[in-house]
Amino acid sequence: MEPTASEIRIDAAPLLRVYQDGRIERLLGSQTVPPGLDPKTNVESKDVVYSQETAQSVRIYVPGTVVTSAQKLPLLVYFHGGGFCIETAFSPTYQNYLNALVAEAKIVAVSVDYRRAPEHPIPAAYDDSWTALKWVASHYDGNGPEQWLNRYVDFENVYLSGDSAGANIAHHIAVKTSKEKLDCMNLVGIILTHPFFWGNEPVGDEVKNPAVRAIIEGIWRLASPTTSGSDDPLINPIDDQSFGSFLGCKRVLICVAEKDILKYRGWYYCEKLKNSGWDGEVEVMEAEGEVHVFHLSKPCCSNAVAKVKKVAEFMNQGKA
């Protein structure tokens, strides 16, 4: 019997479902909010197209105090999470988080929207993120197309960050900056929150959760259908012999959560980086009793507030 168009071909709940006719139903992360002035934090945001070819945009955030100061501010380039499949840079989740972080840290943030799988499988997310970073870097001399970046950004103090899949992207983009140098931009550090890394060989207590392992591996194969598997260097860069050799920064902050199975990869990243010969500083912040990306779903809890303060402190310690 032939399958009907309404039958589910891939069930990746709670993220999404793919139907036989190719229709994709995203179960999470589809809501968006417009940019603008946030009265609670006095942070202002706007959307700007960074790629005419793909029609992708970034959302730029500046603190309200910036317009009254001649001081240039550190820049955070942020890549959202969602298993490469859901969420956008324009969701209320990321709007709330970045408004709070920009206000606390007194920085400029650029939140990158990238094409998502399965319509645009890997490496589209990485390609778009690199294109966005190059577009940002084009403003270093004050002559770029976006005046907020021309006026307010200190390109000697640039950080990359993301959560989950976005943290994975941040790592790979940091590596790419060392191989295809953006001489006009000084990448000081990266902040990896609950990073989405994996591997065939279990780390820590991962082996105790075979069902969860299968879900994680399934999400990766959905995002990257041509992958070689869980030891693909894109999902498992940590076991690469050159790990750390090409990380294009000197400071790394890894944020993990006690009840998140991905925390073991975060700690493993730290351990391997320390032993790789990389000449830099790495630290881990673990949130007790918390689950994956808790800071996005519970932004007002004490651990989420502490995380925002830690990231702000990390970025401001690195000021030149």
PDB file of N, CA and C in Angstrom, residues 90-132:
ATOM      1  N   PHE A  90      15.095  35.304  15.703  1.00  0.00           N
ATOM      2  CA  PHE A  90      14.033  36.265  15.949  1.00  0.00           C
ATOM      3  C   PHE A  90      12.996  35.740  16.948  1.00  0.00           C
ATOM      4  N   SER A  91      13.289  34.652  17.624  1.00  0.00           N
ATOM      5  CA  SER A  91      12.325  34.077  18.557  1.00  0.00           C
ATOM      6  C   SER A  91      12.306  34.878  19.856  1.00  0.00           C
ATOM      7  N   PRO A  92      11.188  34.848  20.574  1.00  0.00           N
ATOM      8  CA  PRO A  92      11.142  35.543  21.865  1.00  0.00           C
ATOM      9  C   PRO A  92      12.164  34.984  22.852  1.00  0.00           C
ATOM     10  N   THR A  93      12.489  33.715  22.723  1.00  0.00           N
ATOM     11  CA  THR A  93      13.482  33.089  23.603  1.00  0.00           C
ATOM     12  C   THR A  93      14.824  33.796  23.506  1.00  0.00           C
ATOM     13  N   TYR A  94      15.297  33.976  22.284  1.00  0.00           N
ATOM     14  CA  TYR A  94      16.608  34.600  22.097  1.00  0.00           C
ATOM     15  C   TYR A  94      16.550  36.114  22.240  1.00  0.00           C
ATOM     16  N   GLN A  95      15.420  36.704  21.902  1.00  0.00           N
ATOM     17  CA  GLN A  95      15.250  38.141  22.131  1.00  0.00           C
ATOM     18  C   GLN A  95      15.390  38.456  23.619  1.00  0.00           C
ATOM     19  N   ASN A  96      14.727  37.671  24.463  1.00  0.00           N
ATOM     20  CA  ASN A  96      14.790  37.898  25.905  1.00  0.00           C
ATOM     21  C   ASN A  96      16.204  37.675  26.439  1.00  0.00           C
ATOM     22  N   TYR A  97      16.829  36.590  26.008  1.00  0.00           N
ATOM     23  CA  TYR A  97      18.171  36.271  26.512  1.00  0.00           C
ATOM     24  C   TYR A  97      19.182  37.335  26.117  1.00  0.00           C
ATOM     25  N   LEU A  98      19.169  37.744  24.863  1.00  0.00           N
ATOM     26  CA  LEU A  98      20.183  38.701  24.413  1.00  0.00           C
ATOM     27  C   LEU A  98      19.907  40.108  24.919  1.00  0.00           C
ATOM     28  N   ASN A  99      18.641  40.484  25.085  1.00  0.00           N
ATOM     29  CA  ASN A  99      18.354  41.767  25.737  1.00  0.00           C
ATOM     30  C   ASN A  99      18.982  41.813  27.126  1.00  0.00           C
ATOM     31  N   ALA A 100      18.808  40.729  27.885  1.00  0.00           N
ATOM     32  CA  ALA A 100      19.345  40.672  29.253  1.00  0.00           C
ATOM     33  C   ALA A 100      20.867  40.681  29.249  1.00  0.00           C
ATOM     34  N   LEU A 101      21.481  39.919  28.357  1.00  0.00           N
ATOM     35  CA  LEU A 101      22.936  39.827  28.319  1.00  0.00           C
ATOM     36  C   LEU A 101      23.571  41.140  27.862  1.00  0.00           C
ATOM     37  N   VAL A 102      23.009  41.751  26.845  1.00  0.00           N
ATOM     38  CA  VAL A 102      23.556  43.020  26.339  1.00  0.00           C
ATOM     39  C   VAL A 102      23.463  44.104  27.409  1.00  0.00           C
ATOM     40  N   ALA A 103      22.352  44.127  28.137  1.00  0.00           N
ATOM     41  CA  ALA A 103      22.197  45.120  29.201  1.00  0.00           C
ATOM     42  C   ALA A 103      23.199  44.886  30.327  1.00  0.00           C
ATOM     43  N   GLU A 104      23.391  43.639  30.711  1.00  0.00           N
ATOM     44  CA  GLU A 104      24.292  43.305  31.811  1.00  0.00           C
ATOM     45  C   GLU A 104      25.753  43.539  31.434  1.00  0.00           C
ATOM     46  N   ALA A 105      26.143  43.131  30.240  1.00  0.00           N
ATOM     47  CA  ALA A 105      27.557  43.163  29.843  1.00  0.00           C
ATOM     48  C   ALA A 105      27.967  44.472  29.181  1.00  0.00           C
ATOM     49  N   LYS A 106      26.995  45.286  28.759  1.00  0.00           N
ATOM     50  CA  LYS A 106      27.289  46.526  28.029  1.00  0.00           C
ATOM     51  C   LYS A 106      28.109  46.217  26.774  1.00  0.00           C
ATOM     52  N   ILE A 107      27.517  45.380  25.926  1.00  0.00           N
ATOM     53  CA  ILE A 107      28.161  44.944  24.698  1.00  0.00           C
ATOM     54  C   ILE A 107      27.210  45.169  23.530  1.00  0.00           C
ATOM     55  N   VAL A 108      27.724  44.996  22.322  1.00  0.00           N
ATOM     56  CA  VAL A 108      26.907  44.898  21.121  1.00  0.00           C
ATOM     57  C   VAL A 108      26.799  43.422  20.779  1.00  0.00           C
ATOM     58  N   ALA A 109      25.609  42.956  20.410  1.00  0.00           N
ATOM     59  CA  ALA A 109      25.432  41.556  20.024  1.00  0.00           C
ATOM     60  C   ALA A 109      24.843  41.477  18.621  1.00  0.00           C
ATOM     61  N   VAL A 110      25.327  40.510  17.866  1.00  0.00           N
ATOM     62  CA  VAL A 110      24.789  40.207  16.546  1.00  0.00           C
ATOM     63  C   VAL A 110      24.314  38.756  16.581  1.00  0.00           C
ATOM     64  N   SER A 111      23.012  38.555  16.493  1.00  0.00           N
ATOM     65  CA  SER A 111      22.425  37.220  16.534  1.00  0.00           C
ATOM     66  C   SER A 111      22.160  36.760  15.108  1.00  0.00           C
ATOM     67  N   VAL A 112      22.772  35.652  14.729  1.00  0.00           N
ATOM     68  CA  VAL A 112      22.782  35.203  13.334  1.00  0.00           C
ATOM     69  C   VAL A 112      21.624  34.248  13.056  1.00  0.00           C
ATOM     70  N   ASP A 113      20.855  34.547  12.033  1.00  0.00           N
ATOM     71  CA  ASP A 113      19.860  33.598  11.552  1.00  0.00           C
ATOM     72  C   ASP A 113      20.472  32.845  10.380  1.00  0.00           C
ATOM     73  N   TYR A 114      20.406  31.523  10.435  1.00  0.00           N
ATOM     74  CA  TYR A 114      20.991  30.691   9.383  1.00  0.00           C
ATOM     75  C   TYR A 114      19.935  29.732   8.846  1.00  0.00           C
ATOM     76  N   ARG A 115      20.177  29.234   7.645  1.00  0.00           N
ATOM     77  CA  ARG A 115      19.238  28.280   7.055  1.00  0.00           C
ATOM     78  C   ARG A 115      19.259  26.970   7.851  1.00  0.00           C
ATOM     79  N   ARG A 116      18.068  26.394   8.014  1.00  0.00           N
ATOM     80  CA  ARG A 116      17.931  25.231   8.893  1.00  0.00           C
ATOM     81  C   ARG A 116      17.680  23.946   8.105  1.00  0.00           C
ATOM     82  N   ALA A 117      18.123  22.846   8.708  1.00  0.00           N
ATOM     83  CA  ALA A 117      17.789  21.520   8.208  1.00  0.00           C
ATOM     84  C   ALA A 117      16.342  21.191   8.632  1.00  0.00           C
ATOM     85  N   PRO A 118      15.685  20.244   7.974  1.00  0.00           N
ATOM     86  CA  PRO A 118      16.201  19.422   6.876  1.00  0.00           C
ATOM     87  C   PRO A 118      16.082  20.049   5.494  1.00  0.00           C
ATOM     88  N   GLU A 119      15.394  21.202   5.370  1.00  0.00           N
ATOM     89  CA  GLU A 119      15.313  21.835   4.045  1.00  0.00           C
ATOM     90  C   GLU A 119      16.697  22.198   3.523  1.00  0.00           C
ATOM     91  N   HIS A 120      17.538  22.671   4.432  1.00  0.00           N
ATOM     92  CA  HIS A 120      18.908  23.080   4.084  1.00  0.00           C
ATOM     93  C   HIS A 120      19.873  22.323   4.993  1.00  0.00           C
ATOM     94  N   PRO A 121      20.249  21.120   4.601  1.00  0.00           N
ATOM     95  CA  PRO A 121      21.081  20.297   5.485  1.00  0.00           C
ATOM     96  C   PRO A 121      22.471  20.879   5.673  1.00  0.00           C
ATOM     97  N   ILE A 122      23.153  20.361   6.694  1.00  0.00           N
ATOM     98  CA  ILE A 122      24.558  20.698   6.915  1.00  0.00           C
ATOM     99  C   ILE A 122      25.301  20.496   5.603  1.00  0.00           C
ATOM    100  N   PRO A 123      26.152  21.419   5.161  1.00  0.00           N
ATOM    101  CA  PRO A 123      26.785  22.484   5.953  1.00  0.00           C
ATOM    102  C   PRO A 123      26.159  23.874   5.833  1.00  0.00           C
ATOM    103  N   ALA A 124      24.892  23.991   5.448  1.00  0.00           N
ATOM    104  CA  ALA A 124      24.294  25.309   5.231  1.00  0.00           C
ATOM    105  C   ALA A 124      24.417  26.202   6.456  1.00  0.00           C
ATOM    106  N   ALA A 125      24.175  25.655   7.647  1.00  0.00           N
ATOM    107  CA  ALA A 125      24.245  26.464   8.868  1.00  0.00           C
ATOM    108  C   ALA A 125      25.639  27.032   9.088  1.00  0.00           C
ATOM    109  N   TYR A 126      26.670  26.216   8.828  1.00  0.00           N
ATOM    110  CA  TYR A 126      28.049  26.683   8.979  1.00  0.00           C
ATOM    111  C   TYR A 126      28.396  27.725   7.906  1.00  0.00           C
ATOM    112  N   ASP A 127      27.956  27.459   6.686  1.00  0.00           N
ATOM    113  CA  ASP A 127      28.256  28.392   5.588  1.00  0.00           C
ATOM    114  C   ASP A 127      27.628  29.754   5.844  1.00  0.00           C
ATOM    115  N   ASP A 128      26.366  29.760   6.270  1.00  0.00           N
ATOM    116  CA  ASP A 128      25.687  31.024   6.548  1.00  0.00           C
ATOM    117  C   ASP A 128      26.352  31.762   7.706  1.00  0.00           C
ATOM    118  N   SER A 129      26.742  31.020   8.725  1.00  0.00           N
ATOM    119  CA  SER A 129      27.359  31.644   9.901  1.00  0.00           C
ATOM    120  C   SER A 129      28.694  32.289   9.542  1.00  0.00           C
ATOM    121  N   TRP A 130      29.447  31.649   8.684  1.00  0.00           N
ATOM    122  CA  TRP A 130      30.719  32.222   8.232  1.00  0.00           C
ATOM    123  C   TRP A 130      30.472  33.462   7.366  1.00  0.00           C
ATOM    124  N   THR A 131      29.476  33.387   6.502  1.00  0.00           N
ATOM    125  CA  THR A 131      29.120  34.551   5.684  1.00  0.00           C
ATOM    126  C   THR A 131      28.722  35.726   6.573  1.00  0.00           C
ATOM    127  N   ALA A 132      27.957  35.444   7.625  1.00  0.00           N
ATOM    128  CA  ALA A 132      27.528  36.503   8.544  1.00  0.00           C
ATOM    129  C   ALA A 132      28.724  37.127   9.256  1.00  0.00           C
TER     130      ALA A 132
END
